[in-house]
Every structure is written in structure tokens, then in C-alpha cells.
PDB file of C-alpha atoms in Angstrom:
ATOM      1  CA  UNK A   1       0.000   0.000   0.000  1.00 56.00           C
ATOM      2  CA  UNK A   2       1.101   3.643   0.278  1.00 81.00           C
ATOM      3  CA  UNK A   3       3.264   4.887   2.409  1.00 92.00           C
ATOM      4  CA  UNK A   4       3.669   8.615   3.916  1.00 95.00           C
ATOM      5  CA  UNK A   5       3.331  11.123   1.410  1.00 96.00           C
ATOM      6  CA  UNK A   6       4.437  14.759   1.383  1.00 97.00           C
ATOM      7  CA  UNK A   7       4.408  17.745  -0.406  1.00 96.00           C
ATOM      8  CA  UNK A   8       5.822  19.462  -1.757  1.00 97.00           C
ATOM      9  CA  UNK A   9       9.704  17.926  -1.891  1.00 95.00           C
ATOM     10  CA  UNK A  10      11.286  20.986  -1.954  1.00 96.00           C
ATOM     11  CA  UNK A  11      10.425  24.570  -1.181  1.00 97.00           C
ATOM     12  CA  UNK A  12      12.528  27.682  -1.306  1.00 97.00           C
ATOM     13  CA  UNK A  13      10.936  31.226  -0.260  1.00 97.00           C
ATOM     14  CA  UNK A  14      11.736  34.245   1.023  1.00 97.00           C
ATOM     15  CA  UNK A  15      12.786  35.407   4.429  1.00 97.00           C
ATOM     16  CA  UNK A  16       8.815  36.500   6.001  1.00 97.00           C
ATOM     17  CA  UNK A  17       6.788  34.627   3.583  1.00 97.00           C
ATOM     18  CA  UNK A  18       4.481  31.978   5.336  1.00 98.00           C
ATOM     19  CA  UNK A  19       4.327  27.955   4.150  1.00 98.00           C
ATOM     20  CA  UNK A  20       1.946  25.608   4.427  1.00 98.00           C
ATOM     21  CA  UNK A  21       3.855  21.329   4.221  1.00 98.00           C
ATOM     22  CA  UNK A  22       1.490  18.868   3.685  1.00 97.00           C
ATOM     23  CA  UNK A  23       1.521  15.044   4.914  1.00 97.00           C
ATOM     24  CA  UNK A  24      -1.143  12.109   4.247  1.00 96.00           C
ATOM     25  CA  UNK A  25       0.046   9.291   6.220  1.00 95.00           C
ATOM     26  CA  UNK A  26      -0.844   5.961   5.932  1.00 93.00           C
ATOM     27  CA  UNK A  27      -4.308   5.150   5.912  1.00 91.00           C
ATOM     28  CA  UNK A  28      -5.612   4.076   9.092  1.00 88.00           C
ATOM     29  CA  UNK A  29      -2.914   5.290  11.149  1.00 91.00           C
ATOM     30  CA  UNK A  30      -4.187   7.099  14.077  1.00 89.00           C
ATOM     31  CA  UNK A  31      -0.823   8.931  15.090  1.00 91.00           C
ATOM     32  CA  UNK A  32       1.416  11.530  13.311  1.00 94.00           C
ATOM     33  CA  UNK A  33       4.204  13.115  14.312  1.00 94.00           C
ATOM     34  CA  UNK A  34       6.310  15.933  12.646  1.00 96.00           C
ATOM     35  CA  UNK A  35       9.658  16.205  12.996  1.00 96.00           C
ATOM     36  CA  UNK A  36      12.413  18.999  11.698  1.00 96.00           C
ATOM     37  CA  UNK A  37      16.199  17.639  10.532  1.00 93.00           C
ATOM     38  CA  UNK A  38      18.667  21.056  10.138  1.00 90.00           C
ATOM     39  CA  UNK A  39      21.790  20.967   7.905  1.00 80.00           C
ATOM     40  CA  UNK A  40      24.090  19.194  10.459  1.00 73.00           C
ATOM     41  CA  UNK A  41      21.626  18.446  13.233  1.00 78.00           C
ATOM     42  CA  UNK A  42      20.318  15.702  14.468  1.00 84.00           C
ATOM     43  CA  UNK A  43      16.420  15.278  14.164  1.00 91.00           C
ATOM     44  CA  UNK A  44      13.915  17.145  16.778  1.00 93.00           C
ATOM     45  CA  UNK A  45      10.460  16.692  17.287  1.00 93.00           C
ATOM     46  CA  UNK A  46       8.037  19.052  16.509  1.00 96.00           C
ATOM     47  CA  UNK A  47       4.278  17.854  17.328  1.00 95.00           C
ATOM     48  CA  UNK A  48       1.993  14.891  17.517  1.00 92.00           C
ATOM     49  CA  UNK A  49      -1.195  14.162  16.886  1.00 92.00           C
ATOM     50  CA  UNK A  50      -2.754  11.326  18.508  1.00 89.00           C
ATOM     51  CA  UNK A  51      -6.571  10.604  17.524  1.00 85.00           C
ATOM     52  CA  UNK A  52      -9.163  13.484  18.700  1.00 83.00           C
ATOM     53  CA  UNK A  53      -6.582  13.956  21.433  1.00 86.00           C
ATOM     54  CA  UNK A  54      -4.946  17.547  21.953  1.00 89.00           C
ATOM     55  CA  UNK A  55      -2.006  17.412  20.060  1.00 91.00           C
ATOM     56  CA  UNK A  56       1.213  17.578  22.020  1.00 92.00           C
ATOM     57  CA  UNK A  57       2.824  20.677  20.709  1.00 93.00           C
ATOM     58  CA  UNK A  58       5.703  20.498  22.865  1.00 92.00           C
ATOM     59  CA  UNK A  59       8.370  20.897  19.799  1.00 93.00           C
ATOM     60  CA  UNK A  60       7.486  23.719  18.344  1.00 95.00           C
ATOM     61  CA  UNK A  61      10.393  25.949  18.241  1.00 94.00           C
ATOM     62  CA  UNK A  62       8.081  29.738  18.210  1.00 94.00           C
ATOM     63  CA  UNK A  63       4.805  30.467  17.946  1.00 95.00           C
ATOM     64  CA  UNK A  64       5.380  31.113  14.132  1.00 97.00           C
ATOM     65  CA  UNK A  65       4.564  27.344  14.146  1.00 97.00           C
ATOM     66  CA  UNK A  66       1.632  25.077  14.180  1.00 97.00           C
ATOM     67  CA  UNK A  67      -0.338  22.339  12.713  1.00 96.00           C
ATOM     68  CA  UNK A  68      -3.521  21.181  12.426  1.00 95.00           C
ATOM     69  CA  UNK A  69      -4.641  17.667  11.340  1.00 94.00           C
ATOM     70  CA  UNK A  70      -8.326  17.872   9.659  1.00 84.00           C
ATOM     71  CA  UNK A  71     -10.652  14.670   9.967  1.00 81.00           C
ATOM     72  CA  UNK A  72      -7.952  12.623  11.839  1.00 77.00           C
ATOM     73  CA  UNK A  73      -6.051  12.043   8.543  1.00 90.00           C
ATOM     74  CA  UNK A  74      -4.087  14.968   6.411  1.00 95.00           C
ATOM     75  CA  UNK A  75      -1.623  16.867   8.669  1.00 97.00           C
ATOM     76  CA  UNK A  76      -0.369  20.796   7.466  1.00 97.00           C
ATOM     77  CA  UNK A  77       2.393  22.410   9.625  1.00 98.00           C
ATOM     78  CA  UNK A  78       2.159  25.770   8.927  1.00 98.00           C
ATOM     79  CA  UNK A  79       5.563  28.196   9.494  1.00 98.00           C
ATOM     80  CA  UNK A  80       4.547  32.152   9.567  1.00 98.00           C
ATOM     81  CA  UNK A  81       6.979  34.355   8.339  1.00 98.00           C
ATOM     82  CA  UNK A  82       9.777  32.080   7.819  1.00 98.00           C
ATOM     83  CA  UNK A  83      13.316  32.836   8.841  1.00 97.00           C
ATOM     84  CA  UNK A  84      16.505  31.519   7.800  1.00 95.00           C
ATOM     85  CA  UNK A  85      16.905  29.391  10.554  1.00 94.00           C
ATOM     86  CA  UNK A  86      13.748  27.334   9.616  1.00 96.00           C
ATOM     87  CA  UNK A  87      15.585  26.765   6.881  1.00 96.00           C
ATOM     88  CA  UNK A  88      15.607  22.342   6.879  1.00 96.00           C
ATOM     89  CA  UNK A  89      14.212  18.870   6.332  1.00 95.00           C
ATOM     90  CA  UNK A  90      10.976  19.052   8.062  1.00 97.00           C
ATOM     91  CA  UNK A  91       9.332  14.922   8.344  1.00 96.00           C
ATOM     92  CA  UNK A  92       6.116  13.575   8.755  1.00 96.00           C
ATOM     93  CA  UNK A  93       5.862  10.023  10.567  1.00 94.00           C
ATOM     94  CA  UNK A  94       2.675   7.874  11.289  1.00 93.00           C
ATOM     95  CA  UNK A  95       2.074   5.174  13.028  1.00 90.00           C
ATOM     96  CA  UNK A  96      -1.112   2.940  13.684  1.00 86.00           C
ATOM     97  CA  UNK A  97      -3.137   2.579  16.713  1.00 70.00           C
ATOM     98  CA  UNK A  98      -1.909   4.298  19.952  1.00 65.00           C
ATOM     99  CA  UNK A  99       1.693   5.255  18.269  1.00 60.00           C
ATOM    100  CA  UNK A 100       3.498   3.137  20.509  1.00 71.00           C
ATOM    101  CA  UNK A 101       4.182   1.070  17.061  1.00 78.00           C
ATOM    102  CA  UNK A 102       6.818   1.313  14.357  1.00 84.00           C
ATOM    103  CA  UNK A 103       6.732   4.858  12.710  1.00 89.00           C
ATOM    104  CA  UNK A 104       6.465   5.268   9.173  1.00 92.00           C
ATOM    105  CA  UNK A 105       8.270   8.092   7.571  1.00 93.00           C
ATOM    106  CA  UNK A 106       7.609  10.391   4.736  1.00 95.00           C
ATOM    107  CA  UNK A 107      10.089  11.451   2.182  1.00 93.00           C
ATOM    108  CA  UNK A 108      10.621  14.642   3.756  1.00 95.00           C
ATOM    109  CA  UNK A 109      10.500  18.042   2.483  1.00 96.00           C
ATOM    110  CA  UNK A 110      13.158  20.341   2.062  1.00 95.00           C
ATOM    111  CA  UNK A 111      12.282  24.235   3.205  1.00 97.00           C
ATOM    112  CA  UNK A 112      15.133  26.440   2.061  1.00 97.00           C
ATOM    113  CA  UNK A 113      14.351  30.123   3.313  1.00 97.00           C
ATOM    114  CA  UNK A 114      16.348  32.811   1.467  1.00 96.00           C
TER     115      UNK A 114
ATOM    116  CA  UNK B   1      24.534  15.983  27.934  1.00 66.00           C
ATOM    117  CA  UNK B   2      22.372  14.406  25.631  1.00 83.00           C
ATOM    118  CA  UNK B   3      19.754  12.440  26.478  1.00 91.00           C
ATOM    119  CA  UNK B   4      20.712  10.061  23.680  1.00 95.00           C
ATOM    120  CA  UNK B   5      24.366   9.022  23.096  1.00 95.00           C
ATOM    121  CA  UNK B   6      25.716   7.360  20.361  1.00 96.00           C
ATOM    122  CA  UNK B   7      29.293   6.121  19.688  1.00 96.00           C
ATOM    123  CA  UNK B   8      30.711   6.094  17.617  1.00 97.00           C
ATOM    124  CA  UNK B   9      29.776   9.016  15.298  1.00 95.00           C
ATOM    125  CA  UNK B  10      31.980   8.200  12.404  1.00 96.00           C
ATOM    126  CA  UNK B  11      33.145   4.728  11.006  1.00 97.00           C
ATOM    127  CA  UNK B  12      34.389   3.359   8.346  1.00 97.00           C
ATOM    128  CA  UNK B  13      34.579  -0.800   7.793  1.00 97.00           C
ATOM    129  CA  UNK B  14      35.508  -2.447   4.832  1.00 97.00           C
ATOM    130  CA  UNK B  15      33.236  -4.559   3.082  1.00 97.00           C
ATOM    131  CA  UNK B  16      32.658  -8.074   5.032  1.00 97.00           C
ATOM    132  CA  UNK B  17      33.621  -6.461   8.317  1.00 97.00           C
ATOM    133  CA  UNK B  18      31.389  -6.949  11.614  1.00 98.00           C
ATOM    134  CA  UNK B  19      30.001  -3.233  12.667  1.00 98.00           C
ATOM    135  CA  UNK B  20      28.660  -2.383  15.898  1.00 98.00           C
ATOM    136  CA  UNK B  21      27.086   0.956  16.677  1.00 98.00           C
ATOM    137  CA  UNK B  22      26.136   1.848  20.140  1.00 98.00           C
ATOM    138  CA  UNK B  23      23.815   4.162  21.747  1.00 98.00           C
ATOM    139  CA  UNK B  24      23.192   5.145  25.557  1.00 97.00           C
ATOM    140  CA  UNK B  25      20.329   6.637  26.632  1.00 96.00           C
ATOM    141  CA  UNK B  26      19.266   8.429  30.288  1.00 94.00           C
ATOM    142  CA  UNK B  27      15.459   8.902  30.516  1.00 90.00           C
ATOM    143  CA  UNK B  28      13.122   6.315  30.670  1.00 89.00           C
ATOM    144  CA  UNK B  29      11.572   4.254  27.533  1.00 91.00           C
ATOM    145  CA  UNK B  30       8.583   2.644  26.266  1.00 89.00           C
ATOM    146  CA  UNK B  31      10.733   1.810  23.346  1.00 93.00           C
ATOM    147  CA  UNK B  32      14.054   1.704  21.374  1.00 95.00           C
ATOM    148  CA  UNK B  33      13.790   2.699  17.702  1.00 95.00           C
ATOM    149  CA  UNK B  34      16.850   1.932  15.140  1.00 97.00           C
ATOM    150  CA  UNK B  35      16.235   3.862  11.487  1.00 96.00           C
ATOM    151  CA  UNK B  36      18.213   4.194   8.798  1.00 96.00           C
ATOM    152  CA  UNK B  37      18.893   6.965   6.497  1.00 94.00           C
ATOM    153  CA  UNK B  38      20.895   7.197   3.296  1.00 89.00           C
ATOM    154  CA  UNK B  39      22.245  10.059   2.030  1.00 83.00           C
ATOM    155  CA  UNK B  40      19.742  12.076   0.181  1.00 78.00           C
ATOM    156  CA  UNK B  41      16.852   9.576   1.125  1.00 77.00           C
ATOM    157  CA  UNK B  42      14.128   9.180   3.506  1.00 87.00           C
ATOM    158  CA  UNK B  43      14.140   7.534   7.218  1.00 92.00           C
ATOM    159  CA  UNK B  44      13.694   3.715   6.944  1.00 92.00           C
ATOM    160  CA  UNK B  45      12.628   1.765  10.553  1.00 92.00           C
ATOM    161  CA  UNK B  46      14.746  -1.099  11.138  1.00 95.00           C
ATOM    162  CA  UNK B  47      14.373  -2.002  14.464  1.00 94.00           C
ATOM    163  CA  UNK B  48      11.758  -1.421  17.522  1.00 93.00           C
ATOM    164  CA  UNK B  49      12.668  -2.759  20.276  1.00 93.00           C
ATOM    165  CA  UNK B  50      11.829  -2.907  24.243  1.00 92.00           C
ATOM    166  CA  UNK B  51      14.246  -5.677  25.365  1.00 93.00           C
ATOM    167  CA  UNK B  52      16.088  -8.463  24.437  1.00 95.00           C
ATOM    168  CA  UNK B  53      17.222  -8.897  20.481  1.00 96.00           C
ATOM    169  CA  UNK B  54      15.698  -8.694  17.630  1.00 96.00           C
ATOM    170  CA  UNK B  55      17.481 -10.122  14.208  1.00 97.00           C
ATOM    171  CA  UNK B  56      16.607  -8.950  10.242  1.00 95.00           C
ATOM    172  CA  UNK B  57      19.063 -10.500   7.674  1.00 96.00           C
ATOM    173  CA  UNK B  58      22.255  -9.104   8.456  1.00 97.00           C
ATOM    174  CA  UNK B  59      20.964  -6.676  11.097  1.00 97.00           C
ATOM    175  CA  UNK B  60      21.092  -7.454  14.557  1.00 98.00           C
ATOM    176  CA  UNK B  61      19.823  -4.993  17.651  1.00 98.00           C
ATOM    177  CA  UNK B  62      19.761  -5.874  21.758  1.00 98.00           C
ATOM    178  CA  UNK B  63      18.804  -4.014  24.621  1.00 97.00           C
ATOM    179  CA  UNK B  64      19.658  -3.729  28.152  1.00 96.00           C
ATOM    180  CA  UNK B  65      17.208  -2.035  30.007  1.00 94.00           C
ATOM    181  CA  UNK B  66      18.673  -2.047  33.204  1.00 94.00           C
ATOM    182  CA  UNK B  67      22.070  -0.559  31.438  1.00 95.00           C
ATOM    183  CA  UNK B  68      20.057   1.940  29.222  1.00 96.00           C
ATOM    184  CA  UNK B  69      22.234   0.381  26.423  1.00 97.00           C
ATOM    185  CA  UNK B  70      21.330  -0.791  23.135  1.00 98.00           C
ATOM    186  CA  UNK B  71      23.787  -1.807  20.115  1.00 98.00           C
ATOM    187  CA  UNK B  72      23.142  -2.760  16.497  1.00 98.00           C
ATOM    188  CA  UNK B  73      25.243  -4.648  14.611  1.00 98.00           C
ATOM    189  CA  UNK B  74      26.040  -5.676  11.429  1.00 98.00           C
ATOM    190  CA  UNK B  75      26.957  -8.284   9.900  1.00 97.00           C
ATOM    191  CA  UNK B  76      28.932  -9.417   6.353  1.00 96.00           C
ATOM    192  CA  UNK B  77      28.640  -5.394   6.023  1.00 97.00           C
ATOM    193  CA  UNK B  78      28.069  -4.578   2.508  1.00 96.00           C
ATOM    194  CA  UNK B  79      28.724  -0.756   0.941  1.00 96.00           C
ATOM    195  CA  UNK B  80      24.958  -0.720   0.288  1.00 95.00           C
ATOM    196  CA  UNK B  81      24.787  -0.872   4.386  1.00 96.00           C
ATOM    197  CA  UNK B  82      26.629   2.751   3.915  1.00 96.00           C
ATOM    198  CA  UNK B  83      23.789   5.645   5.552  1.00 97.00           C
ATOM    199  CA  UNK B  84      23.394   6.992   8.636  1.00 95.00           C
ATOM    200  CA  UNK B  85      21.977   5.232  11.416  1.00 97.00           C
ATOM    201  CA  UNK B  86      20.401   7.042  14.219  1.00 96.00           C
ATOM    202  CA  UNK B  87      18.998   5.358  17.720  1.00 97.00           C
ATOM    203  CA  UNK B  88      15.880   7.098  18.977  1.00 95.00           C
ATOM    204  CA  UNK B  89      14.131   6.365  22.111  1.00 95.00           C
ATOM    205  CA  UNK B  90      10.272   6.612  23.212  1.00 91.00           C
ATOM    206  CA  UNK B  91       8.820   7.671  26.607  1.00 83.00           C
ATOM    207  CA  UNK B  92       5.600   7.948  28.205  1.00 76.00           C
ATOM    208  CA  UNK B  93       4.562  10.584  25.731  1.00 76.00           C
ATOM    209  CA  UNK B  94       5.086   8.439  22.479  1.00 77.00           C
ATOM    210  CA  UNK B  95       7.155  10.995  21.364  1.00 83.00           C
ATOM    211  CA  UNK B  96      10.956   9.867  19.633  1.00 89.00           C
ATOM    212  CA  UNK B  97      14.022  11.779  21.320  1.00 92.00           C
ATOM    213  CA  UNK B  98      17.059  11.344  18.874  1.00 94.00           C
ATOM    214  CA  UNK B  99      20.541  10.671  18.816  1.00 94.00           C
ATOM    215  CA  UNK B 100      22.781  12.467  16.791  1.00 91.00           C
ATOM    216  CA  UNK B 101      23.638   9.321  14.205  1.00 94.00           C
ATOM    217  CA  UNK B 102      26.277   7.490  12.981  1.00 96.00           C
ATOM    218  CA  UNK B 103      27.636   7.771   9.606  1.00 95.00           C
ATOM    219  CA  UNK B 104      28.684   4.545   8.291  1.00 97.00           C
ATOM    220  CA  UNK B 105      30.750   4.510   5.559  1.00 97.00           C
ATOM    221  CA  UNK B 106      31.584   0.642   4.075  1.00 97.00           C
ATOM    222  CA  UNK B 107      34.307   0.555   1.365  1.00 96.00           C
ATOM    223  CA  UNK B 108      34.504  -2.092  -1.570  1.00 94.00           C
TER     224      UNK B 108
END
């Protein structure tokens, strides 16, 4: 079956300019997490969605961030005007039932802020 | 200090060699993810794991709980096995914490 999509691959824009990254995880999978990967970092998390839980928004680095995840399946982080320093990998992951499975990752995509 | 160590952060093996990549963690778990990453490509699961060992093909990953140690290993290492490989481990929140990876470079 399909695995974690995302969209778009790659996106460059300018320094104040706000983006919208879209995941559709696998179908059926309850959980998603986001996740950011910088140019010589290691990964951090961002969010997760669990269900119609409150997400746990612990990750997000400034309140120029946030997600929403509409009928418990697409995901959209959202990034308000962008800064260099969001410049970076940002990943979707899903996972089925209560997320304390395996997570699936997207392809990633790849936010270059100029 | 990191909540998630891994050692080493570099290596290089020639092809056929036995690899073994550590990682030390300090917080509680749930679970102990291994994943894979190639350069230029997407996050690949190998492992989840809450004790003991767990075996794919060639890979290999353990767990000592009571250490808060887990190693993966590799063996016949082949260059395709070249990416990096980071440990990440799960708490009560479900939510990954990550090591910093290990780039494994395996020459012909």
C-alpha cells in the first residue's frame, strides 16, 4: 500500500513569507508526528497528533509554528513568516493505533528560506 | 549531555567487516527505535525494540534495560549498508528523542 506522502519535496521562499507542508500518512494510522532535521543536526520533534486527542505541541520551536490535522487524517504544519533558521528537512511520521508502534516516515520536504 | 548518546559518530569498515554501533540513553523508555537513512533519502525503521534482540538479515539490535544500552550490529557489512543510522528512544509521551547518528561509511 502507500506509504507517507508529502508535499511538496522541496520549497525555497523568502525570508517572512508563510508555508503551508502537507503530509497524508498511511491510511488508518491514528498517530502523526512531525519532525524537523537542520543541515548538520540531528532530528527534533516538533508535534503529535494522537486521535481526537490535543495534540502535544511540545516541539514547536516559536509560535510562528503550528499544525492542524483535519478529519484525523491529512496533517499541514504551517511556518509564519519564515526565517533563515527554519531553513531544513521538516518529516512527517505515522504510526497505527496508539503510536506506541513502528513509525512510518515520509520522504521529507526540504524548506530552504532565502 | 544528551539524552541520547551514540558512539561512535563516524566509522568506516571495509566490506565483510562486523560493525557495531552503540547508543546510551538516560530517561526512561517505552521503546528503542533503530532507522536508517541514506544520504539524500528518507528515514527507513529497522528495528523497535523494548528488550532483548531482535534479528533482520544481516541486522542485529539488543537491549539492556537495566544498562540503558542498546547496540546494532552488522553483519557481512556490505557498501549498500553505507547511511546513517540514528537510535531514537520513546517515553511515556510516544514521542521519539534522537541521537545524533552514525555515519557509516563501508568501502569495496
Amino acid at each position: 500500500g502507500a506509504g507517507v506522502s508529502q508535499s511538496p519535496s522541496n520549497k525555497v521562499t523568502e525570508k517572512g513569507k508563510d508555508v503551508e507542508l502537507r503530509c497524508d500518512p498511511i491510511s488508518g494510522h491514528t498517530a502523526l508526528y512531525w519532525y524537523r532535521q537542520s543541515l548538520g543536526q540531528g532530528l527534533e520533534f516538533l508535534i503529535y497528533f494522537q486521535g481526537n486527542s490535543a495534540p502535544d505541541k511540545s516541539g514547536l520551536p516559536s509560535d510562528r509554528f503550528s499544525a492542524e490535522r483535519t478529519g484525523g487524517s491529512v496533517s499541514t504544519l504551517t511556518i509564519q513568516r519564515t526565517q533563515q533558521e527554519d531553513s531544513a528537512v521538516y518529516l512527517c511520521a505515522s504510526s497505527p493505533s496508539s503510536g506506541r508502534g513502528e513509525q512510518y516516515f515520509g520522504p521529507g520536504t526540504r524548506l530552504t528560506v532565502t | 549531555k544528551n539524552e541520547v548518546e551514540q558512539s561512535p559518530q563516524n566509522l568506516t569498515a571495509q566490506e565483510g567487516e562486523f560493525i557495531t554501533i552503540n547508543c546510551s540513553y538516560s530517561v526512561g523508555i517505552s521503546a528503542l527505535h533503530w532507522l536508517q537513512q541514506h544520504p539524500g533519502g528518507g528515514i527507513v525503521s529497522l528495528f523497535m525494540l523494548s528488550s532483548g534482540k531482535k534479528k533482520h538479515g544481516r541486522l542485529i539490535a539488543t537491549i539492556n534495560i537495566q544498562e540503558k544500552h542498546s547496540s546494532l550490529h552488522i553483519t557481512a557489512s556490505h557498501p549498500r549498508d553505507s547511511a546513517v543510522y540514528i537510535c531514537a528512544v520513546r517515553g511515556a509521551t510516544n514521542k521519539l528523542i534522537f541521537g545524533t547518528g552514525t555515519l557509516l561509511a563501508v568501502q569495496p
